[in-house]
PDB file of C-alpha atoms in Angstrom:
ATOM      1  CA  MET A 291     103.442 105.245  84.836  1.00 48.00           C
ATOM      2  CA  SER A 292     102.453 102.385  87.087  1.00 59.00           C
ATOM      3  CA  GLN A 293     101.435  98.976  85.784  1.00 84.00           C
ATOM      4  CA  CYS A 294      98.959  98.402  82.979  1.00 94.00           C
ATOM      5  CA  CYS A 295      95.686  97.216  84.540  1.00 97.00           C
ATOM      6  CA  ILE A 296      92.787  95.471  82.798  1.00 98.00           C
ATOM      7  CA  ASN A 297      89.391  95.810  84.482  1.00 98.00           C
ATOM      8  CA  PRO A 298      86.741  93.859  82.545  1.00 97.00           C
ATOM      9  CA  SER A 299      83.224  95.266  82.628  1.00 96.00           C
ATOM     10  CA  ILE A 300      80.546  92.820  83.684  1.00 94.00           C
ATOM     11  CA  LEU A 301      78.074  94.863  81.671  1.00 90.00           C
ATOM     12  CA  SER A 302      79.015  92.470  78.860  1.00 91.00           C
ATOM     13  CA  ALA A 303      78.826  89.339  81.017  1.00 94.00           C
ATOM     14  CA  ASP A 304      76.016  86.791  81.281  1.00 94.00           C
ATOM     15  CA  PHE A 305      74.014  88.131  84.230  1.00 91.00           C
ATOM     16  CA  VAL A 306      72.212  84.812  84.669  1.00 93.00           C
ATOM     17  CA  ASN A 307      75.556  83.149  85.498  1.00 93.00           C
ATOM     18  CA  LEU A 308      77.341  86.098  87.048  1.00 94.00           C
ATOM     19  CA  GLU A 309      79.368  84.196  89.659  1.00 95.00           C
ATOM     20  CA  ALA A 310      80.738  81.869  86.977  1.00 96.00           C
ATOM     21  CA  GLU A 311      81.434  84.849  84.720  1.00 97.00           C
ATOM     22  CA  LEU A 312      83.506  86.436  87.495  1.00 97.00           C
ATOM     23  CA  GLN A 313      85.582  83.296  87.838  1.00 97.00           C
ATOM     24  CA  ARG A 314      86.395  83.470  84.118  1.00 97.00           C
ATOM     25  CA  ILE A 315      88.238  86.773  84.683  1.00 98.00           C
ATOM     26  CA  SER A 316      90.200  85.821  87.799  1.00 97.00           C
ATOM     27  CA  ASN A 317      93.412  87.028  86.105  1.00 98.00           C
ATOM     28  CA  ALA A 318      92.026  90.580  85.805  1.00 98.00           C
ATOM     29  CA  ASP A 319      93.260  93.400  88.013  1.00 97.00           C
ATOM     30  CA  ALA A 320      89.697  94.253  89.072  1.00 98.00           C
ATOM     31  CA  VAL A 321      86.142  93.804  87.874  1.00 98.00           C
ATOM     32  CA  HIS A 322      84.459  96.970  86.627  1.00 97.00           C
ATOM     33  CA  VAL A 323      80.895  97.215  87.915  1.00 96.00           C
ATOM     34  CA  ASP A 324      78.684  99.722  86.107  1.00 95.00           C
ATOM     35  CA  VAL A 325      75.962 101.158  88.330  1.00 96.00           C
ATOM     36  CA  MET A 326      73.337 103.095  86.334  1.00 93.00           C
ATOM     37  CA  ASP A 327      70.178 104.670  87.720  1.00 92.00           C
ATOM     38  CA  ASN A 328      68.170 105.628  84.601  1.00 90.00           C
ATOM     39  CA  HIS A 329      68.522 109.292  85.627  1.00 89.00           C
ATOM     40  CA  PHE A 330      72.140 110.337  85.134  1.00 90.00           C
ATOM     41  CA  VAL A 331      72.264 107.982  82.141  1.00 90.00           C
ATOM     42  CA  PRO A 332      69.343 106.504  80.157  1.00 85.00           C
ATOM     43  CA  ASN A 333      69.859 102.959  81.359  1.00 84.00           C
ATOM     44  CA  LEU A 334      69.259 100.911  84.508  1.00 82.00           C
ATOM     45  CA  THR A 335      71.651  98.209  85.682  1.00 89.00           C
ATOM     46  CA  LEU A 336      72.790  97.206  89.155  1.00 89.00           C
ATOM     47  CA  GLY A 337      72.208  98.675  92.586  1.00 91.00           C
ATOM     48  CA  LEU A 338      73.916  98.356  95.940  1.00 94.00           C
ATOM     49  CA  PRO A 339      72.411  94.986  96.983  1.00 93.00           C
ATOM     50  CA  VAL A 340      73.677  93.282  93.816  1.00 93.00           C
ATOM     51  CA  VAL A 341      77.086  94.945  94.171  1.00 95.00           C
ATOM     52  CA  GLN A 342      77.294  93.607  97.723  1.00 95.00           C
ATOM     53  CA  ARG A 343      76.664  90.069  96.456  1.00 94.00           C
ATOM     54  CA  ILE A 344      79.257  90.502  93.698  1.00 95.00           C
ATOM     55  CA  GLN A 345      81.680  91.722  96.350  1.00 94.00           C
ATOM     56  CA  ALA A 346      81.092  88.510  98.298  1.00 94.00           C
ATOM     57  CA  VAL A 347      81.935  86.139  95.417  1.00 95.00           C
ATOM     58  CA  SER A 348      84.381  88.043  93.189  1.00 97.00           C
ATOM     59  CA  PRO A 349      87.915  86.606  92.913  1.00 97.00           C
ATOM     60  CA  VAL A 350      89.290  90.106  92.214  1.00 97.00           C
ATOM     61  CA  PRO A 351      88.619  93.557  93.735  1.00 97.00           C
ATOM     62  CA  LEU A 352      85.619  95.608  92.638  1.00 98.00           C
ATOM     63  CA  ASP A 353      85.983  98.825  90.648  1.00 97.00           C
ATOM     64  CA  ALA A 354      82.557 100.477  90.894  1.00 98.00           C
ATOM     65  CA  HIS A 355      81.651 103.143  88.321  1.00 97.00           C
ATOM     66  CA  LEU A 356      78.651 105.066  89.591  1.00 97.00           C
ATOM     67  CA  MET A 357      76.707 106.583  86.713  1.00 96.00           C
ATOM     68  CA  ILE A 358      74.110 107.938  89.105  1.00 96.00           C
ATOM     69  CA  SER A 359      72.600 111.258  90.136  1.00 94.00           C
ATOM     70  CA  ASP A 360      73.218 112.708  93.589  1.00 95.00           C
ATOM     71  CA  ALA A 361      76.553 110.947  93.965  1.00 97.00           C
ATOM     72  CA  ASP A 362      77.303 112.881  97.166  1.00 98.00           C
ATOM     73  CA  ARG A 363      74.434 111.052  98.849  1.00 97.00           C
ATOM     74  CA  TRP A 364      74.767 107.535  97.434  1.00 96.00           C
ATOM     75  CA  ALA A 365      78.453 106.893  96.707  1.00 98.00           C
ATOM     76  CA  PRO A 366      79.656 106.464 100.321  1.00 98.00           C
ATOM     77  CA  ALA A 367      77.467 103.375 100.776  1.00 97.00           C
ATOM     78  CA  TYR A 368      79.534 101.583  98.139  1.00 97.00           C
ATOM     79  CA  ALA A 369      82.688 102.313 100.096  1.00 98.00           C
ATOM     80  CA  ASP A 370      80.971 100.991 103.223  1.00 96.00           C
ATOM     81  CA  ALA A 371      80.185  97.789 101.294  1.00 94.00           C
ATOM     82  CA  GLY A 372      83.931  97.157 100.916  1.00 95.00           C
ATOM     83  CA  VAL A 373      84.275  98.087  97.244  1.00 97.00           C
ATOM     84  CA  ALA A 374      87.978  98.623  96.564  1.00 98.00           C
ATOM     85  CA  SER A 375      87.540 101.615  94.256  1.00 98.00           C
ATOM     86  CA  VAL A 376      84.502 103.869  93.914  1.00 98.00           C
ATOM     87  CA  THR A 377      84.260 106.287  90.985  1.00 98.00           C
ATOM     88  CA  PHE A 378      81.673 109.048  90.853  1.00 98.00           C
ATOM     89  CA  HIS A 379      80.987 111.465  88.004  1.00 98.00           C
ATOM     90  CA  ALA A 380      82.142 115.043  88.384  1.00 97.00           C
ATOM     91  CA  GLU A 381      78.953 116.092  86.629  1.00 97.00           C
ATOM     92  CA  ALA A 382      76.856 114.396  89.332  1.00 97.00           C
ATOM     93  CA  ALA A 383      78.697 115.638  92.434  1.00 97.00           C
ATOM     94  CA  MET A 384      77.998 118.922  94.162  1.00 97.00           C
ATOM     95  CA  ALA A 385      81.126 118.727  96.342  1.00 98.00           C
ATOM     96  CA  PRO A 386      83.633 116.410  94.622  1.00 98.00           C
ATOM     97  CA  VAL A 387      86.542 117.114  96.975  1.00 98.00           C
ATOM     98  CA  LYS A 388      84.417 116.394 100.047  1.00 98.00           C
ATOM     99  CA  LEU A 389      83.064 113.231  98.437  1.00 98.00           C
ATOM    100  CA  ALA A 390      86.508 111.968  97.434  1.00 98.00           C
ATOM    101  CA  ARG A 391      87.749 112.492 100.988  1.00 98.00           C
ATOM    102  CA  GLU A 392      84.741 110.679 102.397  1.00 98.00           C
ATOM    103  CA  LEU A 393      85.298 107.664 100.133  1.00 98.00           C
ATOM    104  CA  ARG A 394      88.935 107.458 101.213  1.00 98.00           C
ATOM    105  CA  ALA A 395      87.986 107.838 104.872  1.00 98.00           C
ATOM    106  CA  ARG A 396      85.639 104.861 104.505  1.00 98.00           C
ATOM    107  CA  GLY A 397      88.401 102.665 103.071  1.00 98.00           C
ATOM    108  CA  SER A 398      87.914 102.883  99.298  1.00 98.00           C
ATOM    109  CA  LYS A 399      90.073 104.421  96.644  1.00 98.00           C
ATOM    110  CA  ALA A 400      88.440 107.541  95.232  1.00 98.00           C
ATOM    111  CA  GLY A 401      87.895 107.903  91.500  1.00 98.00           C
ATOM    112  CA  MET A 402      86.284 110.686  89.525  1.00 98.00           C
ATOM    113  CA  ALA A 403      84.886 110.290  86.008  1.00 98.00           C
ATOM    114  CA  LEU A 404      84.485 112.823  83.214  1.00 98.00           C
ATOM    115  CA  ARG A 405      82.170 112.529  80.222  1.00 97.00           C
ATOM    116  CA  PRO A 406      83.864 112.939  76.807  1.00 97.00           C
ATOM    117  CA  ALA A 407      82.805 116.597  76.504  1.00 96.00           C
ATOM    118  CA  THR A 408      83.717 117.558  80.079  1.00 97.00           C
ATOM    119  CA  PRO A 409      87.080 119.365  80.181  1.00 97.00           C
ATOM    120  CA  VAL A 410      89.719 118.127  82.597  1.00 97.00           C
ATOM    121  CA  GLU A 411      91.259 121.516  83.379  1.00 97.00           C
ATOM    122  CA  PRO A 412      88.745 122.631  86.067  1.00 96.00           C
ATOM    123  CA  TYR A 413      89.609 119.515  88.080  1.00 96.00           C
ATOM    124  CA  LEU A 414      93.405 119.454  87.852  1.00 96.00           C
ATOM    125  CA  ASP A 415      93.819 121.221  91.192  1.00 95.00           C
ATOM    126  CA  MET A 416      92.023 118.393  92.991  1.00 96.00           C
ATOM    127  CA  LEU A 417      94.144 115.548  91.608  1.00 96.00           C
ATOM    128  CA  SER A 418      95.774 115.062  95.006  1.00 96.00           C
ATOM    129  CA  GLU A 419      92.344 114.155  96.380  1.00 98.00           C
ATOM    130  CA  LEU A 420      91.951 111.285  93.894  1.00 98.00           C
ATOM    131  CA  ASP A 421      93.415 107.846  93.358  1.00 98.00           C
ATOM    132  CA  MET A 422      92.072 107.580  89.823  1.00 98.00           C
ATOM    133  CA  LEU A 423      90.736 109.823  87.077  1.00 98.00           C
ATOM    134  CA  LEU A 424      88.342 108.083  84.677  1.00 98.00           C
ATOM    135  CA  ILE A 425      88.196 109.692  81.248  1.00 98.00           C
ATOM    136  CA  MET A 426      85.208 108.285  79.409  1.00 97.00           C
ATOM    137  CA  THR A 427      86.070 107.363  75.822  1.00 97.00           C
ATOM    138  CA  VAL A 428      82.386 106.914  74.923  1.00 95.00           C
ATOM    139  CA  GLU A 429      79.235 108.530  76.240  1.00 91.00           C
ATOM    140  CA  PRO A 430      78.322 106.753  79.499  1.00 88.00           C
ATOM    141  CA  GLY A 431      75.241 104.606  79.647  1.00 79.00           C
ATOM    142  CA  PHE A 432      75.602 101.791  77.131  1.00 75.00           C
ATOM    143  CA  GLY A 433      78.140  99.123  76.238  1.00 71.00           C
ATOM    144  CA  GLY A 434      79.359  98.302  72.748  1.00 75.00           C
ATOM    145  CA  GLN A 435      80.100 101.863  71.601  1.00 83.00           C
ATOM    146  CA  SER A 436      83.078 102.844  69.436  1.00 92.00           C
ATOM    147  CA  PHE A 437      86.135 104.520  70.945  1.00 96.00           C
ATOM    148  CA  LEU A 438      86.140 108.331  70.608  1.00 96.00           C
ATOM    149  CA  ASP A 439      89.567 109.479  69.456  1.00 97.00           C
ATOM    150  CA  ILE A 440      88.640 113.057  70.355  1.00 97.00           C
ATOM    151  CA  THR A 441      89.293 112.096  73.986  1.00 98.00           C
ATOM    152  CA  LEU A 442      92.984 111.361  73.371  1.00 98.00           C
ATOM    153  CA  PRO A 443      94.162 114.988  73.783  1.00 98.00           C
ATOM    154  CA  LYS A 444      92.348 115.160  77.128  1.00 98.00           C
ATOM    155  CA  ILE A 445      94.125 111.991  78.272  1.00 98.00           C
ATOM    156  CA  ARG A 446      97.452 113.534  77.262  1.00 98.00           C
ATOM    157  CA  ARG A 447      96.720 116.741  79.171  1.00 97.00           C
ATOM    158  CA  ALA A 448      95.703 114.796  82.252  1.00 97.00           C
ATOM    159  CA  ARG A 449      98.834 112.653  82.103  1.00 97.00           C
ATOM    160  CA  ALA A 450     101.052 115.718  81.702  1.00 97.00           C
ATOM    161  CA  ALA A 451      99.439 117.343  84.745  1.00 96.00           C
ATOM    162  CA  ILE A 452      99.852 114.189  86.829  1.00 96.00           C
ATOM    163  CA  GLU A 453     103.479 113.738  85.828  1.00 94.00           C
ATOM    164  CA  GLY A 454     104.153 117.412  86.470  1.00 92.00           C
ATOM    165  CA  SER A 455     102.700 117.263  89.954  1.00 90.00           C
ATOM    166  CA  GLY A 456     104.362 114.008  90.960  1.00 89.00           C
ATOM    167  CA  ILE A 457     101.045 112.661  92.266  1.00 92.00           C
ATOM    168  CA  GLY A 458     100.405 108.952  91.759  1.00 92.00           C
ATOM    169  CA  VAL A 459      96.972 109.166  90.168  1.00 97.00           C
ATOM    170  CA  ALA A 460      95.925 106.433  87.729  1.00 97.00           C
ATOM    171  CA  ILE A 461      94.169 107.337  84.485  1.00 98.00           C
ATOM    172  CA  GLN A 462      91.405 104.943  83.555  1.00 98.00           C
ATOM    173  CA  VAL A 463      89.647 104.854  80.194  1.00 98.00           C
ATOM    174  CA  ASP A 464      86.272 103.246  79.617  1.00 97.00           C
ATOM    175  CA  GLY A 465      84.519 102.626  76.308  1.00 94.00           C
ATOM    176  CA  GLY A 466      85.445 101.010  73.014  1.00 95.00           C
ATOM    177  CA  ILE A 467      88.655  99.435  74.323  1.00 97.00           C
ATOM    178  CA  THR A 468      90.024  96.739  72.004  1.00 96.00           C
ATOM    179  CA  GLU A 469      93.485  95.373  71.224  1.00 96.00           C
ATOM    180  CA  GLU A 470      93.766  98.227  68.722  1.00 96.00           C
ATOM    181  CA  THR A 471      92.379 101.172  70.694  1.00 97.00           C
ATOM    182  CA  ILE A 472      94.182 100.232  73.916  1.00 98.00           C
ATOM    183  CA  VAL A 473      97.417 101.096  72.135  1.00 97.00           C
ATOM    184  CA  ARG A 474      96.278 104.635  71.349  1.00 97.00           C
ATOM    185  CA  ALA A 475      94.913 105.161  74.839  1.00 98.00           C
ATOM    186  CA  ALA A 476      98.071 103.825  76.480  1.00 97.00           C
ATOM    187  CA  GLU A 477     100.307 105.961  74.296  1.00 96.00           C
ATOM    188  CA  ALA A 478      98.247 108.990  75.344  1.00 97.00           C
ATOM    189  CA  GLY A 479      98.843 108.211  79.016  1.00 97.00           C
ATOM    190  CA  ALA A 480      96.125 105.879  80.296  1.00 97.00           C
ATOM    191  CA  ASN A 481      97.163 102.926  82.425  1.00 97.00           C
ATOM    192  CA  VAL A 482      93.858 101.367  83.599  1.00 98.00           C
ATOM    193  CA  PHE A 483      91.579  99.992  80.892  1.00 98.00           C
ATOM    194  CA  VAL A 484      87.941  98.950  81.108  1.00 97.00           C
ATOM    195  CA  ALA A 485      86.976  96.393  78.470  1.00 96.00           C
ATOM    196  CA  GLY A 486      83.597  94.751  78.064  1.00 93.00           C
ATOM    197  CA  SER A 487      82.943  92.983  74.775  1.00 93.00           C
ATOM    198  CA  ALA A 488      86.703  92.827  74.093  1.00 96.00           C
ATOM    199  CA  VAL A 489      86.891  90.396  77.031  1.00 97.00           C
ATOM    200  CA  TYR A 490      83.498  88.726  77.346  1.00 96.00           C
ATOM    201  CA  GLY A 491      82.981  88.644  73.585  1.00 94.00           C
ATOM    202  CA  HIS A 492      85.668  85.959  73.350  1.00 95.00           C
ATOM    203  CA  GLU A 493      85.382  82.268  74.142  1.00 95.00           C
ATOM    204  CA  ASP A 494      88.307  82.567  76.566  1.00 97.00           C
ATOM    205  CA  PRO A 495      87.995  85.847  78.504  1.00 97.00           C
ATOM    206  CA  ALA A 496      91.168  85.174  80.496  1.00 98.00           C
ATOM    207  CA  ALA A 497      93.203  84.900  77.303  1.00 98.00           C
ATOM    208  CA  ALA A 498      91.597  88.090  75.985  1.00 98.00           C
ATOM    209  CA  ILE A 499      92.684  89.889  79.168  1.00 98.00           C
ATOM    210  CA  GLU A 500      96.276  88.769  78.642  1.00 97.00           C
ATOM    211  CA  ARG A 501      96.269  89.984  75.038  1.00 97.00           C
ATOM    212  CA  LEU A 502      94.933  93.377  76.078  1.00 97.00           C
ATOM    213  CA  ARG A 503      97.473  93.639  78.889  1.00 97.00           C
ATOM    214  CA  ALA A 504     100.319  92.757  76.532  1.00 96.00           C
ATOM    215  CA  ALA A 505      99.161  95.341  74.003  1.00 96.00           C
ATOM    216  CA  GLY A 506      98.931  98.041  76.663  1.00 95.00           C
ATOM    217  CA  GLN A 507     102.319  97.199  78.119  1.00 94.00           C
ATOM    218  CA  ALA A 508     103.954  97.218  74.699  1.00 92.00           C
ATOM    219  CA  ALA A 509     102.479 100.639  73.900  1.00 90.00           C
ATOM    220  CA  THR A 510     103.998 102.249  76.974  1.00 80.00           C
ATOM    221  CA  GLY A 511     107.059 100.156  77.666  1.00 70.00           C
ATOM    222  CA  ILE A 512     105.618  98.938  80.971  1.00 59.00           C
ATOM    223  CA  ASN A 513     107.065  95.631  82.022  1.00 47.00           C
ATOM    224  CA  ALA A 514     104.828  92.844  83.248  1.00 44.00           C
TER     225      ALA A 514
END
C-alpha cells in the first residue's frame, strides 16, 4: 500500500474560526470537507461557496465528500473550484463511470463512497476509473458515531481486488476513527483515514494527527 494519510474532518472544527482551525491541522495530508444537502443525508452543512473559501485559505489540499443527491449534476462544480479530490456516493450517481471520468477531466482526483450496507462487488470492475474508494465505517450524515466493525470484511475484499488488479486506488475510511480503530482499519487494508473528534477533540490537533499516523503506519508496516 501507499503511505498512510490522515485527513481531518472539519465537521468537528469550530466553524466560527474555520480559517484558524485549518491552520491547526497544517501537518495533515488533506482536509476532509463534508458537504451534506439534507436530502441524501438528514443533515445540512456546507455548500460550494463555502468550499471555495476554504479552498482559498487551506494550508493543505481539500478532500471533498459529497453526501448529496444528484451527484452527476453537482459534483463537477467542485472539481472546477480546484478541489484536489472529489468523492461522490455510488448510491447518488446515475452514471458513476461517466462522473468519475468527468471529475478527472476537470483536474480532480475521483473518489466514490459506499454506505456501510452497500456491497463493493458491483463496483470492482470500475476501480480503474477511480483514484480512491471511500468505505463508510458509519452511516453518513453525522459526526461522532462509533466505528462499525462489520465494514472490515468489505475493506479486506476491496483491498484484495485492488492488489489483484495492480491498480493504485486508495481506500479511505470515514467514521469512528480513533487511535484504536485506525489499527483495525489499516490492518484490513485502508490507507486514508478521516478523523473528526479524534483530531479536533484534542487540545493539540497537530499532535493528534501524528499519533493517528503513527498508529496507522505501525499497523501496516508503512514507513513514514
